[in-house]
Coordinates of C-alpha atoms in Angstrom, one line a residue:
X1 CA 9.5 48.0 -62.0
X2 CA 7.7 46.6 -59.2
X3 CA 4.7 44.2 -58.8
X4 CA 1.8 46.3 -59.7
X5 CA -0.3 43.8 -58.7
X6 CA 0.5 45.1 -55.1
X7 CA 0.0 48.3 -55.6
X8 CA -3.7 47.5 -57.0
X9 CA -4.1 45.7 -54.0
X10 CA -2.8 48.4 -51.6
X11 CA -4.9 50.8 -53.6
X12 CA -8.4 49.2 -53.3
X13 CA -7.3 47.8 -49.4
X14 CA -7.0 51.9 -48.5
X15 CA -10.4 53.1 -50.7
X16 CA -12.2 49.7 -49.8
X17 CA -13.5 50.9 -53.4
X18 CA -12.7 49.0 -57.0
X19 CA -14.0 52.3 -58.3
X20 CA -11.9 54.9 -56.8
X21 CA -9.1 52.7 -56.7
X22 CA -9.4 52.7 -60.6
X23 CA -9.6 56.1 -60.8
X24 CA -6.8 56.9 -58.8
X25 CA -4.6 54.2 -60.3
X26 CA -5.8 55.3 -63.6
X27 CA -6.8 52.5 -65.1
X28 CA -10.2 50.9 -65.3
X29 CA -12.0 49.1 -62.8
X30 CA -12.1 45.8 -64.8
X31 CA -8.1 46.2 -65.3
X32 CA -8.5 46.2 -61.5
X33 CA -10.5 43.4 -61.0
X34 CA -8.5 41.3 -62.8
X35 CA -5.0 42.0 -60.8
X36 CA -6.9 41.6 -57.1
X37 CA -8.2 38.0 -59.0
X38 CA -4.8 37.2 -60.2
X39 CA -3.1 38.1 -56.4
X40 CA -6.2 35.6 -54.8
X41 CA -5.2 33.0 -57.5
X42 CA -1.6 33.1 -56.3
X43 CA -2.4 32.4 -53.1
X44 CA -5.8 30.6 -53.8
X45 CA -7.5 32.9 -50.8
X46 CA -10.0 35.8 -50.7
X47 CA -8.7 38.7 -50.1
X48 CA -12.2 40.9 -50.0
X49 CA -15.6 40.4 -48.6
X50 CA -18.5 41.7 -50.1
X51 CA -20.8 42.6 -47.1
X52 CA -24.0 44.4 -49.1
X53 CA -22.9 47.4 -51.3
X54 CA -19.8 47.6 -49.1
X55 CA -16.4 45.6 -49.5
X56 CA -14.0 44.3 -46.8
X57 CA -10.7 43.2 -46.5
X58 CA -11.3 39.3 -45.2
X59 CA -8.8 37.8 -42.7
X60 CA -6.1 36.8 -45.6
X61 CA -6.6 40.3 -46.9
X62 CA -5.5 41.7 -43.6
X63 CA -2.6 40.2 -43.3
X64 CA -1.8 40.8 -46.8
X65 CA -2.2 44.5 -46.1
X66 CA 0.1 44.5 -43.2
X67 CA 3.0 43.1 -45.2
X68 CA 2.4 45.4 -48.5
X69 CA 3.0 48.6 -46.4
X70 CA 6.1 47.4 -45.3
X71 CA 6.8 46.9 -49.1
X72 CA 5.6 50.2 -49.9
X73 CA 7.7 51.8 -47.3
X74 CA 10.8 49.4 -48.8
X75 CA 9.7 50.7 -52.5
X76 CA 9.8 54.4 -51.5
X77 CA 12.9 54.3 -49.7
X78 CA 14.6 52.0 -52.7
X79 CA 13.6 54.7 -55.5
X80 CA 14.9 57.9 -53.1
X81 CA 18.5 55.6 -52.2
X82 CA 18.7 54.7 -56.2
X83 CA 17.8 58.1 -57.2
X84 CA 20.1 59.8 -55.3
X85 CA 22.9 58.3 -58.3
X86 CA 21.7 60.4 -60.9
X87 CA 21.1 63.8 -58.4
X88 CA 17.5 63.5 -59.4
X89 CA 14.6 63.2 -56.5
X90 CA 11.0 61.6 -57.2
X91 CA 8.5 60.1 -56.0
X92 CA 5.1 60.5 -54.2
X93 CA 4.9 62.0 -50.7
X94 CA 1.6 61.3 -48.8
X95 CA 1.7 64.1 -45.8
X96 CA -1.2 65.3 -43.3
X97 CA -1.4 67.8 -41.5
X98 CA -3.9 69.8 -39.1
X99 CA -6.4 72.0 -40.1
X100 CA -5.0 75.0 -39.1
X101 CA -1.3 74.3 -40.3
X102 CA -2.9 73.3 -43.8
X103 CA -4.4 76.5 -44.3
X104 CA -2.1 79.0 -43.3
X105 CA 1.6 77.8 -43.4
X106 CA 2.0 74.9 -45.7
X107 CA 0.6 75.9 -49.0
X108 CA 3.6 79.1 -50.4
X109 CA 6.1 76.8 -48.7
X110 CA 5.2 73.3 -50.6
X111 CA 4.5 75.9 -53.6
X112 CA 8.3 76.9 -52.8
X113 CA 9.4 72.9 -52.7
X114 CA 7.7 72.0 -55.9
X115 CA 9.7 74.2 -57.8
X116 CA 12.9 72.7 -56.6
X117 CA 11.5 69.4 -56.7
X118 CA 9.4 68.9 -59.7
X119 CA 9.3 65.5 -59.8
X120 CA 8.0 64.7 -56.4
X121 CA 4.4 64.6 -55.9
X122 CA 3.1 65.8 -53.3
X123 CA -0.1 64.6 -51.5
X124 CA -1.8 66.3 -48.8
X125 CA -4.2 64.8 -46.7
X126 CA -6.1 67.5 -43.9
X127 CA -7.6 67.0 -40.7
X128 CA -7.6 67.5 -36.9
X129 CA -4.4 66.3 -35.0
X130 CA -6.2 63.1 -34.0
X131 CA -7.3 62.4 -37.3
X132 CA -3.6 62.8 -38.8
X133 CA -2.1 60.9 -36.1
X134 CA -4.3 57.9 -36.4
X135 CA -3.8 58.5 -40.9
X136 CA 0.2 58.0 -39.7
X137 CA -0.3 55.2 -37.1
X138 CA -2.3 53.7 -40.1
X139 CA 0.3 54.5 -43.2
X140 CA -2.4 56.4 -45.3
X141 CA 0.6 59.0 -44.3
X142 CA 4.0 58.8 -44.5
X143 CA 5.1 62.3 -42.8
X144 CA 2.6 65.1 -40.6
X145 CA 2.6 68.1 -39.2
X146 CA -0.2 68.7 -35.9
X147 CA -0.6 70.9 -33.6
X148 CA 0.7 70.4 -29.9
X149 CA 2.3 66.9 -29.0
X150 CA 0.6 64.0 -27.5
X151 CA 2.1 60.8 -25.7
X152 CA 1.9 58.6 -28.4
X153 CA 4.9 56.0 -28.1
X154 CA 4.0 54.4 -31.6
X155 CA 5.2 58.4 -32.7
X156 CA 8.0 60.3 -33.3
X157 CA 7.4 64.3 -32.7
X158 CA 10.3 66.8 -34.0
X159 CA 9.6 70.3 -33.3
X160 CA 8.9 72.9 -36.3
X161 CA 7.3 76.1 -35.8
X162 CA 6.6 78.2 -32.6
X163 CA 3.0 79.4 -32.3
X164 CA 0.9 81.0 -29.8
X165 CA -3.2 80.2 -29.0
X166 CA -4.7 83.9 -28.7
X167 CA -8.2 85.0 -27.8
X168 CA -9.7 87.2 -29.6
X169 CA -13.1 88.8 -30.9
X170 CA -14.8 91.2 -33.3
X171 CA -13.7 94.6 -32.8
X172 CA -17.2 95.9 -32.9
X173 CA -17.9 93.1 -29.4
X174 CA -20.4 94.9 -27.4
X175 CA -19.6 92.8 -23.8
X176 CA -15.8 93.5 -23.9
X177 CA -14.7 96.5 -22.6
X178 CA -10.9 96.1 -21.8
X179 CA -8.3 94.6 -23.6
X180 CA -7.0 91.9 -20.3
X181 CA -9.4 89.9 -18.5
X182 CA -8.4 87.5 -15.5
X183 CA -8.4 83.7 -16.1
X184 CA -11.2 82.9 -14.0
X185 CA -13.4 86.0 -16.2
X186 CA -13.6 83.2 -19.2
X187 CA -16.2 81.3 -17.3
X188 CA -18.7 84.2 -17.9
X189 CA -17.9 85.0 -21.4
X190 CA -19.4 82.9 -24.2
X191 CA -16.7 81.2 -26.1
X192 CA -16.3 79.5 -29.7
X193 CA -14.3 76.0 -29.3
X194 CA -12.8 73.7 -32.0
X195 CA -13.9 70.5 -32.0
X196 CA -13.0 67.3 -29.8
X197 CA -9.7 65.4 -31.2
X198 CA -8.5 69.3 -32.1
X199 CA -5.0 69.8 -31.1
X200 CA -6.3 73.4 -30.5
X201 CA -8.6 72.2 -28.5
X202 CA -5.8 69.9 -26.7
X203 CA -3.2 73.2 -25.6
X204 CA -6.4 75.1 -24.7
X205 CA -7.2 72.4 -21.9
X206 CA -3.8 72.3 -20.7
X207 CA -3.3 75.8 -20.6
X208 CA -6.7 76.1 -18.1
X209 CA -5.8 73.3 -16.0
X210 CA -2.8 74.8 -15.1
X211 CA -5.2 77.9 -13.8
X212 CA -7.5 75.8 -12.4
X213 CA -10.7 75.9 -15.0
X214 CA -11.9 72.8 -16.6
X215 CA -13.4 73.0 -20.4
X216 CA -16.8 71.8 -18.4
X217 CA -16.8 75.0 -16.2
X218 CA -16.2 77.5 -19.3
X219 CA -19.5 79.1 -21.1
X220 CA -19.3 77.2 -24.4
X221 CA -21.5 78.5 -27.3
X222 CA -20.8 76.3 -29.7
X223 CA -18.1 74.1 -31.0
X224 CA -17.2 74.1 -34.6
X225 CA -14.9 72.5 -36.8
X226 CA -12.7 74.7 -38.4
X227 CA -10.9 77.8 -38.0
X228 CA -12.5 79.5 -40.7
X229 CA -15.6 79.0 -39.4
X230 CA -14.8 79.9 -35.7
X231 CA -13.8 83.5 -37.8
X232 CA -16.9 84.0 -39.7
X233 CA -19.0 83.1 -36.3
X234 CA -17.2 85.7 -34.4
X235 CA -18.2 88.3 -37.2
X236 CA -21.4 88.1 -36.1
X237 CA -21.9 87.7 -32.0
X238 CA -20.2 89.2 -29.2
X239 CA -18.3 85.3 -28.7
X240 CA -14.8 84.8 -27.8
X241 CA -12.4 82.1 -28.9
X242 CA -9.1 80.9 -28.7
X243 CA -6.9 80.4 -32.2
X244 CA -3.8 79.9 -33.7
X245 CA -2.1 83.7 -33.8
X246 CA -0.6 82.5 -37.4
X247 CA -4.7 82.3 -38.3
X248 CA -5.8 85.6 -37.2
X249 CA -3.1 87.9 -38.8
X250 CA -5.2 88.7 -41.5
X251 CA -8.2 89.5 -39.4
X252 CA -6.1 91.4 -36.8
X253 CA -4.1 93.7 -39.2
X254 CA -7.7 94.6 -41.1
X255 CA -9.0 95.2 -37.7
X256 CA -11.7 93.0 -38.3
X257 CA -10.5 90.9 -34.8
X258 CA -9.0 91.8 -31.7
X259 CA -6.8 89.8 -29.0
X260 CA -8.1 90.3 -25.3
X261 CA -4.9 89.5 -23.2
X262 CA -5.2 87.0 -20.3
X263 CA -3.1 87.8 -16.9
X264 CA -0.4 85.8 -16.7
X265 CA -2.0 83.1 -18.7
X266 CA 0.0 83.1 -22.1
X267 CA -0.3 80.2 -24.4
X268 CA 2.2 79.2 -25.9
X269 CA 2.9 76.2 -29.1
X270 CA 4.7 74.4 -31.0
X271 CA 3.6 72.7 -34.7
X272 CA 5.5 69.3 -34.6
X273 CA 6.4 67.0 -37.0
X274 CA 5.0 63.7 -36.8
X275 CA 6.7 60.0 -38.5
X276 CA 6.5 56.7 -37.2
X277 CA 9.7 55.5 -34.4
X278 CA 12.5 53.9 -36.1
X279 CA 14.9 56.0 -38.4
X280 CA 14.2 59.0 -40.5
X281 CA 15.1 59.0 -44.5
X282 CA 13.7 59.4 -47.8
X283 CA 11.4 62.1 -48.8
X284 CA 9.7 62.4 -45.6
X285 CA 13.0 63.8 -44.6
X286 CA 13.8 65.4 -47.3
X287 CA 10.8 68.0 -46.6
X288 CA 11.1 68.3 -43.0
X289 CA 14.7 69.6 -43.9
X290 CA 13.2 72.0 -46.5
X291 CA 10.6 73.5 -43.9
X292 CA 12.7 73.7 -40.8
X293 CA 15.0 75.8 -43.2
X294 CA 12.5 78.1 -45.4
X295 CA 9.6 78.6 -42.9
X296 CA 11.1 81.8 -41.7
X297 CA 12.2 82.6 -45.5

């Protein structure tokens, strides 16, 4: 219905590749070629650079880039109005969300929303809360979920689930011999951390500040870049570290990890929802509405 043209464009202007552009686009990569030729005939500019092996968008190709996500967005947003005539809802969602979130709460409840609504297509895009943020701020995403909320004004933050940031070790930790240490006890104990950009990492500092520690005066062992790894690592040292309590229940009802309480220093969360300022429609709302409703289902 629309120009594909633009959409090869679009395409090739994310992967800065003809080949994974073809293969996403599912078409070959001479079929490609031949529409991003076409668009620089139209307009009798360059639209890519070839700078060695690698390609770039040139100057032209920039600006071009800038308009067709607004297109995009218009596209989407046309096929959900237009769609909603004949009750049927498709389309192709392109959500992030952090780590953490991906892992252990989105995957039974978009299980749960593709069998309502088979003909959107979900695609989920996973990384730390800086990562998604900056994948919204630069349309590769159209909705995300993250951990804690920053001040970006370029963002709009709606609240989804409550969590809590717990520490916790291996129940066989040889250095811990009570269950609630003070605040200012976590500058002697070796400690796991997510990595920097983590929104983790991000409520953890707050949470300290408040008490009067800095990240600098804490005994860090080692930081890592998952949750799953932070898990394993604890297995097998007498290390602390702080995570998600939605990431440990597992691990906690095996009795493979514990929780050491902090006085008087709970952490509390919330996951937010992430989309650009402006108004909120389409599918990006349609999913928010299904997980604010079925997350406690």
């Amino acid at each position: 219905m629309f120009d594909f043209r633009l959409k090869v464009f679009y395409t090739v202007a994310r992967r800065l590749n003809f080949t994974k552009a073809a293969e996403e686009l599912l078409i070959s990569q001479p079929a490609v070629t031949k529409h991003i030729k076409e668009l620089e005939s139209a307009f009798n500019l360059a639209l890519f650079d070839r700078k060695g092996n690698k390609v770039v968008l040139s100057p032209a190709g920039e600006v071009l880039l800038k308009h067709t996500e607004d297109i995009m967005d218009i596209y989407r947003q046309i096929e959900f109005d237009l769609n909603q005539f004949n009750q049927t809802l498709k389309g192709v969602l392109h959500i992030g969300s952090s780590t953490s979130i991906t892992q252990y709460i989105l995957p039974p409840l978009l299980a749960r929303f593709h069998s309502i609504h088979q003909d959107v297509k979900v695609e989920l895009l996973s990384g730390n809360s800086e990562q998604i943020e900056q994948a919204l701020l630069n349309k590769s995403i159209e909705l995300g979920v993250v951990e804690g909320k920053s001040k970006r004004r370029e963002i709009h933050y709606t609240p989804f689930l409550k969590d809590e940031i717990v520490l916790v070790c291996s129940s066989k930790n040889h250095l811990i011999k009570k269950e609630e240490i003070r605040p200012e006890e976590l500058k002697n104990i070796p400690l796991l951390l997510r990595e920097p950009g983590s929104g983790t990492l991000e409520v953890i500092a707050n949470a300290l500040k408040e008490k009067g520690i800095r990240l600098a005066d804490l005994k860090i062992e080692m930081q890592l870049g998952s949750t799953e790894a932070i898990k394993s690592y604890l297995q097998h040292s007498d290390c602390m570290a702080f995570l998600s309590l939605h990431a440990v229940l597992k691990e906690l009802e095996g009795n493979e990890l514990k929780i050491i309480e902090i006085k008087k220093m709970p952490i509390p969360r919330h996951f937010y929802f992430i989309t650009p300022q402006g108004p909120e429609g389409g599918l990006p709302a349609l999913l928010i509405q299904f997980l604010i409703r079925n997350h406690k289902l």
